Short mmCIF file of C-alpha atoms and ligand atoms in Angstrom, two decimals:
data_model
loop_
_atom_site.label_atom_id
_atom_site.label_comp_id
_atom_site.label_asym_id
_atom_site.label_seq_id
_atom_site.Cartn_x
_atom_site.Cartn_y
_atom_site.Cartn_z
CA UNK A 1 -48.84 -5.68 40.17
CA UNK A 2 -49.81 -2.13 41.56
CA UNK A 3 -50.88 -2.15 44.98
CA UNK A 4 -55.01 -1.33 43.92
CA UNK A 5 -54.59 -4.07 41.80
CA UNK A 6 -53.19 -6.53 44.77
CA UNK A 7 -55.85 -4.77 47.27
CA UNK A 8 -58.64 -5.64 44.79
CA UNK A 9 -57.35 -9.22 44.05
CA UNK A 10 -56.54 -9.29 48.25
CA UNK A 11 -60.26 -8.47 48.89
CA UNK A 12 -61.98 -10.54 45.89
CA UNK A 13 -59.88 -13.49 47.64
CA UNK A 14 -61.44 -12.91 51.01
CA UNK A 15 -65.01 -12.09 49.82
CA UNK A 16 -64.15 -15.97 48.36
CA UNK A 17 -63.39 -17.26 51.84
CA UNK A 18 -66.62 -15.34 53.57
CA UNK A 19 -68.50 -16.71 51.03
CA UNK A 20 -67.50 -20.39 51.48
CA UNK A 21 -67.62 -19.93 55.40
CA UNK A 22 -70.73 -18.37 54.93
CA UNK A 23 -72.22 -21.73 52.73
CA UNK A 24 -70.72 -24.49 54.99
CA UNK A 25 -72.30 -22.44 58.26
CA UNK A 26 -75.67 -21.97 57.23
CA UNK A 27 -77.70 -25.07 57.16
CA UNK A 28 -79.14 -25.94 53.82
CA UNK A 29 -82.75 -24.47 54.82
CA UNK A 30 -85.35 -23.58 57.30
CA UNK A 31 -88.65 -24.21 58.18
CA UNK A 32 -91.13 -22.78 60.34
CA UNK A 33 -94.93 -23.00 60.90
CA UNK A 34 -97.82 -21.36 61.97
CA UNK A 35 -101.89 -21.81 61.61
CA UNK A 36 -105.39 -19.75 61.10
CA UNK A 37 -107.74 -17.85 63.69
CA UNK A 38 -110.93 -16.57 64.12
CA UNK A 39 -111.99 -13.74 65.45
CA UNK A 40 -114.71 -14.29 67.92
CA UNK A 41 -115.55 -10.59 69.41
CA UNK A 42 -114.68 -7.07 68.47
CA UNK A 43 -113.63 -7.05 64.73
CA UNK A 44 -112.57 -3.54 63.38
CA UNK A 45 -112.95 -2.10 67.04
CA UNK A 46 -110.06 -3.50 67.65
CA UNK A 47 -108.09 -1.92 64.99
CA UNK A 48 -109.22 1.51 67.18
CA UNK A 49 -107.79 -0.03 70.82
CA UNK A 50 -110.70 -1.86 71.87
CA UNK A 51 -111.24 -5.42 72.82
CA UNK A 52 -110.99 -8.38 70.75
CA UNK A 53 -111.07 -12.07 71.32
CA UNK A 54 -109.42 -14.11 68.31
CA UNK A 55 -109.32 -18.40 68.62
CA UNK A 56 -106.51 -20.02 66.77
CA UNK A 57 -107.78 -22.29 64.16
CA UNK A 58 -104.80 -25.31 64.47
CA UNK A 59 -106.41 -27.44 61.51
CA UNK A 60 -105.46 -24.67 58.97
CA UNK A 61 -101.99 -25.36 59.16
CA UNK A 62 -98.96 -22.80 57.04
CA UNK A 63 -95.73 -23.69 56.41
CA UNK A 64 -92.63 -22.36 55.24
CA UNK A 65 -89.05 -23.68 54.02
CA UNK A 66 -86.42 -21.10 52.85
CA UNK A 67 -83.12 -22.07 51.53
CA UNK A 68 -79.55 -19.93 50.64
CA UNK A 69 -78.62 -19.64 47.18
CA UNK A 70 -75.91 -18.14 46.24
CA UNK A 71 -74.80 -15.41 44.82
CA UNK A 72 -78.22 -13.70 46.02
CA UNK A 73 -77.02 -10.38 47.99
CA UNK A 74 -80.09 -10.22 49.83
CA UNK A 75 -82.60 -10.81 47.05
CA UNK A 76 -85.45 -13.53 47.15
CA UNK A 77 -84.17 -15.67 44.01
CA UNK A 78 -87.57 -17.92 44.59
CA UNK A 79 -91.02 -17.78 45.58
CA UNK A 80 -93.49 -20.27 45.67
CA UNK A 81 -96.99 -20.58 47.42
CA UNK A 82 -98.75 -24.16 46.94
CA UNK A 83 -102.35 -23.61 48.46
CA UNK A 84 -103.08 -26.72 49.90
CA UNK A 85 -106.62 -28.14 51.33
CA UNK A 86 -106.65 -27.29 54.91
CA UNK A 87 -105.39 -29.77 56.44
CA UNK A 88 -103.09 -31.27 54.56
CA UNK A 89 -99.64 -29.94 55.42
CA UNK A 90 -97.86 -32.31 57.88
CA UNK A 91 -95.88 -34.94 56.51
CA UNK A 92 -92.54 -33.93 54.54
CA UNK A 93 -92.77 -30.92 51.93
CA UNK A 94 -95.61 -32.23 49.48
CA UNK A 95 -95.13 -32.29 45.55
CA UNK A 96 -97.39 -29.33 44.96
CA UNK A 97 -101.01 -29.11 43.59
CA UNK A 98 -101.29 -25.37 42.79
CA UNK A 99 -98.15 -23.02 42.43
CA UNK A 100 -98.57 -19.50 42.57
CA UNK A 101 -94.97 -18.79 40.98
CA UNK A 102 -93.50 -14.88 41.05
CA UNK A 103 -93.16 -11.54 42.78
CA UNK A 104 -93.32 -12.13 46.53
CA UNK A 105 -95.92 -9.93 48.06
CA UNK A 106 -94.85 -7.42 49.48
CA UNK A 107 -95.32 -7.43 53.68
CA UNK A 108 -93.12 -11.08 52.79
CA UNK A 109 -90.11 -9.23 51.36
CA UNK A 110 -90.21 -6.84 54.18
CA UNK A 111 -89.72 -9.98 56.57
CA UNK A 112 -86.99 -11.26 54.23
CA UNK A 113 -85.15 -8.04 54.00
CA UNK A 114 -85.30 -7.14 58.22
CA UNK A 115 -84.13 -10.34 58.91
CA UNK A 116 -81.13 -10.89 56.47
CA UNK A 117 -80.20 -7.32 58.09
CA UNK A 118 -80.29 -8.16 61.41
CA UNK A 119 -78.05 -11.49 60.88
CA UNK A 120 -75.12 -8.87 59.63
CA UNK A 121 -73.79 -11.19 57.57
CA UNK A 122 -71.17 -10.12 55.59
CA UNK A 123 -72.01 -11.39 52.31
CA UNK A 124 -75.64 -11.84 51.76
CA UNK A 125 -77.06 -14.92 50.40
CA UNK A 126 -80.45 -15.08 48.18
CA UNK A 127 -83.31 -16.90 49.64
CA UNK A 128 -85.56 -19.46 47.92
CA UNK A 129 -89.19 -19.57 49.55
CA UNK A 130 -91.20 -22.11 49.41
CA UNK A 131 -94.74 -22.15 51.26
CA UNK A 132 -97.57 -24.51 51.74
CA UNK A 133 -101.04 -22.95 53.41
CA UNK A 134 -104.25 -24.87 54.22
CA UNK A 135 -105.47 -21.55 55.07
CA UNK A 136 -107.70 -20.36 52.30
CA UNK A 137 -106.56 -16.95 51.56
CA UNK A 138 -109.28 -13.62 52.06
CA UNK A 139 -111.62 -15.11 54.41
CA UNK A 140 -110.57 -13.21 58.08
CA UNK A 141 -108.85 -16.54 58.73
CA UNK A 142 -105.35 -14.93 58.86
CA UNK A 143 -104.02 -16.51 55.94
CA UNK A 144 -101.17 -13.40 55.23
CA UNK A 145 -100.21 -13.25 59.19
CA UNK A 146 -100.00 -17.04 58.99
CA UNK A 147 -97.85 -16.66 56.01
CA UNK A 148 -95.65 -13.85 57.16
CA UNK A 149 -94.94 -15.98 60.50
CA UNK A 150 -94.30 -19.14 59.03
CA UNK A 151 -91.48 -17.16 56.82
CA UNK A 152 -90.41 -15.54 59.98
CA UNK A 153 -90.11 -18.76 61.75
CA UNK A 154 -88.24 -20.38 58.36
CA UNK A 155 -85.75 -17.70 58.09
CA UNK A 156 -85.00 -17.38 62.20
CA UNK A 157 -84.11 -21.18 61.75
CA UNK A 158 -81.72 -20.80 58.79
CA UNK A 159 -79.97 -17.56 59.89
CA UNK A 160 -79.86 -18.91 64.17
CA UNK A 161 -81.59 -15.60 65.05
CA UNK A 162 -83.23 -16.91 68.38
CA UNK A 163 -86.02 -14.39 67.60
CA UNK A 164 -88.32 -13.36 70.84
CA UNK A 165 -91.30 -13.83 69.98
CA UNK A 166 -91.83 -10.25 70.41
CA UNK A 167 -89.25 -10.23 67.83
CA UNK A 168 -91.19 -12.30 65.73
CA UNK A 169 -94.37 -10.30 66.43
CA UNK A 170 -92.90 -7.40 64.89
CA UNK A 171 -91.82 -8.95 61.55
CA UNK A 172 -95.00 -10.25 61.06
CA UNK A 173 -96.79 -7.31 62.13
CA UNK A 174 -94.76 -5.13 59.55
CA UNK A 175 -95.99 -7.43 57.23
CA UNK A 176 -99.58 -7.43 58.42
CA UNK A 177 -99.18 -3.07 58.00
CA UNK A 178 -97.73 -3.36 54.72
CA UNK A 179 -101.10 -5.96 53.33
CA UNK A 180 -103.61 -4.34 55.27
CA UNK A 181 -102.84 -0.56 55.55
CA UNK A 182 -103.98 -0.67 59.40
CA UNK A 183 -103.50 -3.63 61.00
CA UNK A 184 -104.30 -4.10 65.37
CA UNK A 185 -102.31 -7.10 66.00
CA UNK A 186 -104.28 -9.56 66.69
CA UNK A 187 -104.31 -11.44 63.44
CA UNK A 188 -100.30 -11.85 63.94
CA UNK A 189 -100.52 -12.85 67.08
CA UNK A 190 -103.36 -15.47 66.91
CA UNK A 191 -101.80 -17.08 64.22
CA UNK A 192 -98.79 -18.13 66.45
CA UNK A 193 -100.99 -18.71 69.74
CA UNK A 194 -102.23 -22.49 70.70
CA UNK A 195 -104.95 -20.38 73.21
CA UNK A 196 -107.65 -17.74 72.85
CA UNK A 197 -106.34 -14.34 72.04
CA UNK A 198 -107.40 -10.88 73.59
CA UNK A 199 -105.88 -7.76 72.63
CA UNK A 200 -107.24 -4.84 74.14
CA UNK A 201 -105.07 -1.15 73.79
CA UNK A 202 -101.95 -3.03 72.51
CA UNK A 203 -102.52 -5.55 75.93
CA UNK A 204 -102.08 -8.94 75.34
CA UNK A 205 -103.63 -11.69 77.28
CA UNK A 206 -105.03 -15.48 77.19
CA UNK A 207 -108.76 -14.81 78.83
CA UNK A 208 -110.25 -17.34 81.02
CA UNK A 209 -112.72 -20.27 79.01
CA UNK A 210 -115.33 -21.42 81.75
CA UNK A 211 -116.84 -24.33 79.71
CA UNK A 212 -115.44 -26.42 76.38
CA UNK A 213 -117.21 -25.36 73.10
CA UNK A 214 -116.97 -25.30 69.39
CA UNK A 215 -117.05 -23.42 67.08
CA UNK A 216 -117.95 -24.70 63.17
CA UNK A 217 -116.18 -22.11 61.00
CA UNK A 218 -118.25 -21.80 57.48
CA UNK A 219 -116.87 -20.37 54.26
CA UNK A 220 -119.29 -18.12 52.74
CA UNK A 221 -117.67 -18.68 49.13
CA UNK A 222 -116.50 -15.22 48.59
CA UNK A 223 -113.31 -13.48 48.97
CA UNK A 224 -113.06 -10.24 51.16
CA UNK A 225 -110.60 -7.76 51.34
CA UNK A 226 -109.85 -6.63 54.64
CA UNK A 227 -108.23 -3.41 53.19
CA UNK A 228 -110.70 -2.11 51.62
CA UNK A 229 -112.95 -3.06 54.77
CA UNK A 230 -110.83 -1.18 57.19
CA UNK A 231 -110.93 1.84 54.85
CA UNK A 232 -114.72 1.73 53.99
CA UNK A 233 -115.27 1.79 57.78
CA UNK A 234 -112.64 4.71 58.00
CA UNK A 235 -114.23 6.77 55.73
CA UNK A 236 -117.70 5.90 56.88
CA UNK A 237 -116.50 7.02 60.18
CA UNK A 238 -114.94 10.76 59.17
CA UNK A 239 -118.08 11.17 57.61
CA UNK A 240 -120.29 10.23 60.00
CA UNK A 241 -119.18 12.45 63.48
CA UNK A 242 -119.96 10.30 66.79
CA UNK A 243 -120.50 7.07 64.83
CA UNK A 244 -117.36 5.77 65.52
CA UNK A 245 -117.35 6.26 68.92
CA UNK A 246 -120.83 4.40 69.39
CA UNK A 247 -119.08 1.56 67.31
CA UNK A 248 -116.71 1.38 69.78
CA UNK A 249 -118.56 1.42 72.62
CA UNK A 250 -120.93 -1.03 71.81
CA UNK A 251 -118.61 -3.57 70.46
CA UNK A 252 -116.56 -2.94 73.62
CA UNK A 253 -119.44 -3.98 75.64
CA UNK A 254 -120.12 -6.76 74.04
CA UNK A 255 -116.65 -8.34 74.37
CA UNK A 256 -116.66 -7.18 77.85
CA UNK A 257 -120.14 -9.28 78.12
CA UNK A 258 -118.60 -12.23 75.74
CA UNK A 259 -115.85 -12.61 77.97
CA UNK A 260 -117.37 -12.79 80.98
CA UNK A 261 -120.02 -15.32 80.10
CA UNK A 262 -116.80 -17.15 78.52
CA UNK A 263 -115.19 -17.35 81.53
CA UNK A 264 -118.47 -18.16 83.77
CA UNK A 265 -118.69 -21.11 81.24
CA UNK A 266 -122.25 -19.64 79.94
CA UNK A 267 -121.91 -20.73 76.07
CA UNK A 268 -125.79 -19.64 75.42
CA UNK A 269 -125.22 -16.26 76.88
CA UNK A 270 -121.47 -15.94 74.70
CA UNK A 271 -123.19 -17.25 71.76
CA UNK A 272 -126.00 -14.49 72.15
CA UNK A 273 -123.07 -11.76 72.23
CA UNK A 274 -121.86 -13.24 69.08
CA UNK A 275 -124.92 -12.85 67.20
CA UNK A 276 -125.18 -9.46 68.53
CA UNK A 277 -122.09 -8.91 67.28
CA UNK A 278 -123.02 -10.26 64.22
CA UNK A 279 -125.92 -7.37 64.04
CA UNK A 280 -123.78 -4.54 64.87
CA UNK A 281 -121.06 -5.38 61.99
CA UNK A 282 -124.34 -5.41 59.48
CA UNK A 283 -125.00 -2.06 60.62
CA UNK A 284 -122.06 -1.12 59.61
CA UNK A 285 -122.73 -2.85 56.15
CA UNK A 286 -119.71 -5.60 56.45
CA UNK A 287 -122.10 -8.25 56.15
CA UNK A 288 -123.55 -9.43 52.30
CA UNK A 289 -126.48 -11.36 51.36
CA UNK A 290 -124.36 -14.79 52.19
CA UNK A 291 -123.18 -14.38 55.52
CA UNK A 292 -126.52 -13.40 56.55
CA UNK A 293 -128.06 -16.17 55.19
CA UNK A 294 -125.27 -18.45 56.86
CA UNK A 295 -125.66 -16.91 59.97
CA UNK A 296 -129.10 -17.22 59.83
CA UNK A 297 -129.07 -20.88 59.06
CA UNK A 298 -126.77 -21.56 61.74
CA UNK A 299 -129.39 -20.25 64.04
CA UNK A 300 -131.96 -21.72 62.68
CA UNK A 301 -129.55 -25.27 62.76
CA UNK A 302 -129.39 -24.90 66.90
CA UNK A 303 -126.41 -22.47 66.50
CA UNK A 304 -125.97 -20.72 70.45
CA UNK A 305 -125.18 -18.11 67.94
CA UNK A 306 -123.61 -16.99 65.13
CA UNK A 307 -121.88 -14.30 62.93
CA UNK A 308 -119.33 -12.62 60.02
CA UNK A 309 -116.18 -13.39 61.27
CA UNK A 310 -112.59 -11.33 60.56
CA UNK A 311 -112.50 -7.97 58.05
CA UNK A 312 -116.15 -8.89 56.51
CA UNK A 313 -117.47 -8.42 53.04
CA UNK A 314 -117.59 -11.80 52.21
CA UNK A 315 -115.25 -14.48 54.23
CA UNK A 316 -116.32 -16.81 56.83
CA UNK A 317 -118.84 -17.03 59.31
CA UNK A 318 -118.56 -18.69 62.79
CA UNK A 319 -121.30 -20.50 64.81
CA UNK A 320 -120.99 -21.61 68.14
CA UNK A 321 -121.67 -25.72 69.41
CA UNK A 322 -121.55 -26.11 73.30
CA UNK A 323 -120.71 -30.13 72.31
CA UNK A 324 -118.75 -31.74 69.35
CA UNK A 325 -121.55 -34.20 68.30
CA UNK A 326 -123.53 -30.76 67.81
CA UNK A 327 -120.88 -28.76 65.94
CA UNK A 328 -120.56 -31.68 63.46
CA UNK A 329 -124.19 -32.09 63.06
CA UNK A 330 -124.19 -28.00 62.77
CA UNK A 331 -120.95 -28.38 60.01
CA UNK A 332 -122.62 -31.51 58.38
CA UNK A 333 -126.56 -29.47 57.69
CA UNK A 334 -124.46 -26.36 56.53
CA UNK A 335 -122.44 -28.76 54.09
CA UNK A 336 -125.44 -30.46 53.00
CA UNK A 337 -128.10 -27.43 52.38
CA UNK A 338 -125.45 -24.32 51.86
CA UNK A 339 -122.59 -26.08 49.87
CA UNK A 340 -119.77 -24.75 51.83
CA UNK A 341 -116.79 -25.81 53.76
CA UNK A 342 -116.68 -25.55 57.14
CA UNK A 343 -113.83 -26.44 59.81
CA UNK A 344 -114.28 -26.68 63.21
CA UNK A 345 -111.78 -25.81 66.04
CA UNK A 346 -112.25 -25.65 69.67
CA UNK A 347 -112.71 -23.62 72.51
CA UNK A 348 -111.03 -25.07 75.55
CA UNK A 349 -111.86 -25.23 79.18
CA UNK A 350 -108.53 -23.21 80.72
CA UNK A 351 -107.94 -21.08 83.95
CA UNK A 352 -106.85 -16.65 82.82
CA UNK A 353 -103.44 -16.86 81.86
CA UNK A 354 -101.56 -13.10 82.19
CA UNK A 355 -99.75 -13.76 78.82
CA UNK A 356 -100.04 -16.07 75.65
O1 PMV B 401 -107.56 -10.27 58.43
P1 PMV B 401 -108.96 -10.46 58.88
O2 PMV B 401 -109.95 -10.33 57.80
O3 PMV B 401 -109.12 -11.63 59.78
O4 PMV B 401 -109.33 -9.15 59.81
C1 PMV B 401 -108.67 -8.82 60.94
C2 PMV B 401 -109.55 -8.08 61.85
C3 PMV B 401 -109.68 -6.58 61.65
O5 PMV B 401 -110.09 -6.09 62.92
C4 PMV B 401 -110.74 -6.26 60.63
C5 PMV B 401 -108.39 -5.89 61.23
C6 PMV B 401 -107.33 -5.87 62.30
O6 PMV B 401 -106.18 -5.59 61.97
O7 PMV B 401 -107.63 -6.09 63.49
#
């Protein structure tokens, strides 16, 4: 045998070995989880460096289970997204209702490819992706940063990665860049919090909640694209000199307001700042005919106040309860006369925390 011929069959040999070590290493699969948000002040500003308070939604649970398969050399071999009904996933991996079956989108195979990259291994496996979300997809309830940090979380348990969770905050940001164009943050990191959110110039804190409240998160029935949101207000913007400033300016002081009547426990006064909210986003023409009407019904229900919720265009609206026996009776009259779904999630009573 010539000596390429006994380096090749030398090298094939331990590529066999690597690959064996490799199998009987990595643990079968991962998992990981994560869950939706709201966005309860400064929408779109946000995406510009100003304040905005998000709520993690718990109830709209995500998770993910990836698996090795070999050969794979880095490739994802599998991809399938059940949506469930929100609520549903807890118990062991469910037999699934609806498959979405091909391509993974994209911002997920940038996750997949960073990570198998940073776990050097030497010969790459393929990874199978299976993921079950209760949170409905293009509604501003996170469902793609929920996604992307479920996968993150999966993949950090099957390759050991110990991730930071600034570490994981990056993957799923690149993700949240790659789906939205423009993305501030906050959607990936409300999606992993258990507390209130608020990002303000790439600052991260948990703000100060003077009083428990709910709020009764209603699906207007239409899907928005957060996209094509961000870049209708961007264009409105470069055509429009000195609007976007005013934007910002006003949103910014109504988060400023929001937060301190938050944190003074004043739910009527917060709930006004959310319908004023609510006003200034229709300005901007991110409301339709449906969230209006939602909001308005809301009101009109004994709301403290109401509005669009996330990228707008559609999506979900939020309404604000200072008690649970009112948020349900809110949820139940919105159900009953407006045919949608609603959730509800809660804002709790906590002291300012200086990170989440
Ligand atoms: O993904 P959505 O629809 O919840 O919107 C996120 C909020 C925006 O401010 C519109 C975009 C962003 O990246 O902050």
């Amino acid at each position: 045998m010539g000596q390429n011929a006994a380096d090749a069959e030398q090298s094939a040999h331990l590529r066999k070995r690597i690959r064996s070590w490799q199998r009987a290493a990595l643990p079968g699969s991962g998992t990981g989880t994560a869950h939706g948000k709201v966005i309860l002040l400064g929408e779109h500003a946000v995406v510009y460096g100003a304040p905005a308070l998000a709520l993690p939604v718990p109830s709209l649970g995500c998770r993910a289970r990836v698996a090795c398969r070999f050969p794979g050399e880095g490739r994802v071999v599998g991809f399938r997204m059940v949506q469930l009904p929100p609520g549903v996933p807890s118990g062991p991996f469910l037999p699934p209702p609806h498959i979405t079956e091909g391509p993974i989108p994209e911002g997920l195979h940038m996750v997949v490819s960073a990570l198998l990259r940073r776990a050097e291994l030497q010969v790459l496996p393929g990874v199978d992706i299976l993921l079950e979300s209760g949170v409905p997809p293009a509604r501003g309830l996170g469902s793609s940063a929920a996604c992307a940090r479920a996968v993150t979380h999966a993949l950090d348990d099957l390759l050991g990665l110990q991730l930071s969770s600034e570490a994981v905050f990056e993957c799923v940001q690149s993700s949240e860049t790659a789906v939205h164009g423009q993305a501030s943050g906050i959607d990936a990191l409300a999606t992993g919090s258990r507390r209130p959110v608020l990002l303000a110039g790439g600052h991260v804190s948990t703000p100060a909640v003077g009083a428990d409240g709910w709020i009764v998160v209603v699906d207007s029935g239409s899907g928005a694209s957060t996209k094509e949101a961000v870049a209708m207000l961007r264009d409105s913007f470069a055509a429009h000199p000195g609007s976007r400033e005013r934007f910002l300016d006003h949103s910014t002081a109504l988060t400023l307001a929001g937060l301190r009547s938050m944190a003074g426990g004043r739910l009527a006064e917060l709930g006004r700042r959310l319908t004023d909210c609510h006003q200034l986003l229709a300005g901007l023409g991110l409301t339709t005919e449906r969230t209006d009407s939602l909001v308005d019904a809301a009101l009109t229900g004994g709301a403290l106040g109401a509005k669009m919720s996330g990228g707008g265009l559609g999506g979900c609206v939020i309404a604000l309860a200072a008690t649970e026996p009112e948020a349900d009776a809110l949820a139940a009259l919105l159900l009953r006369e407006h045919g949608v779904r609603c959730w509800t999630t809660r804002l709790v009573r906590e002291a300012e925390h200086a990170g989440t």
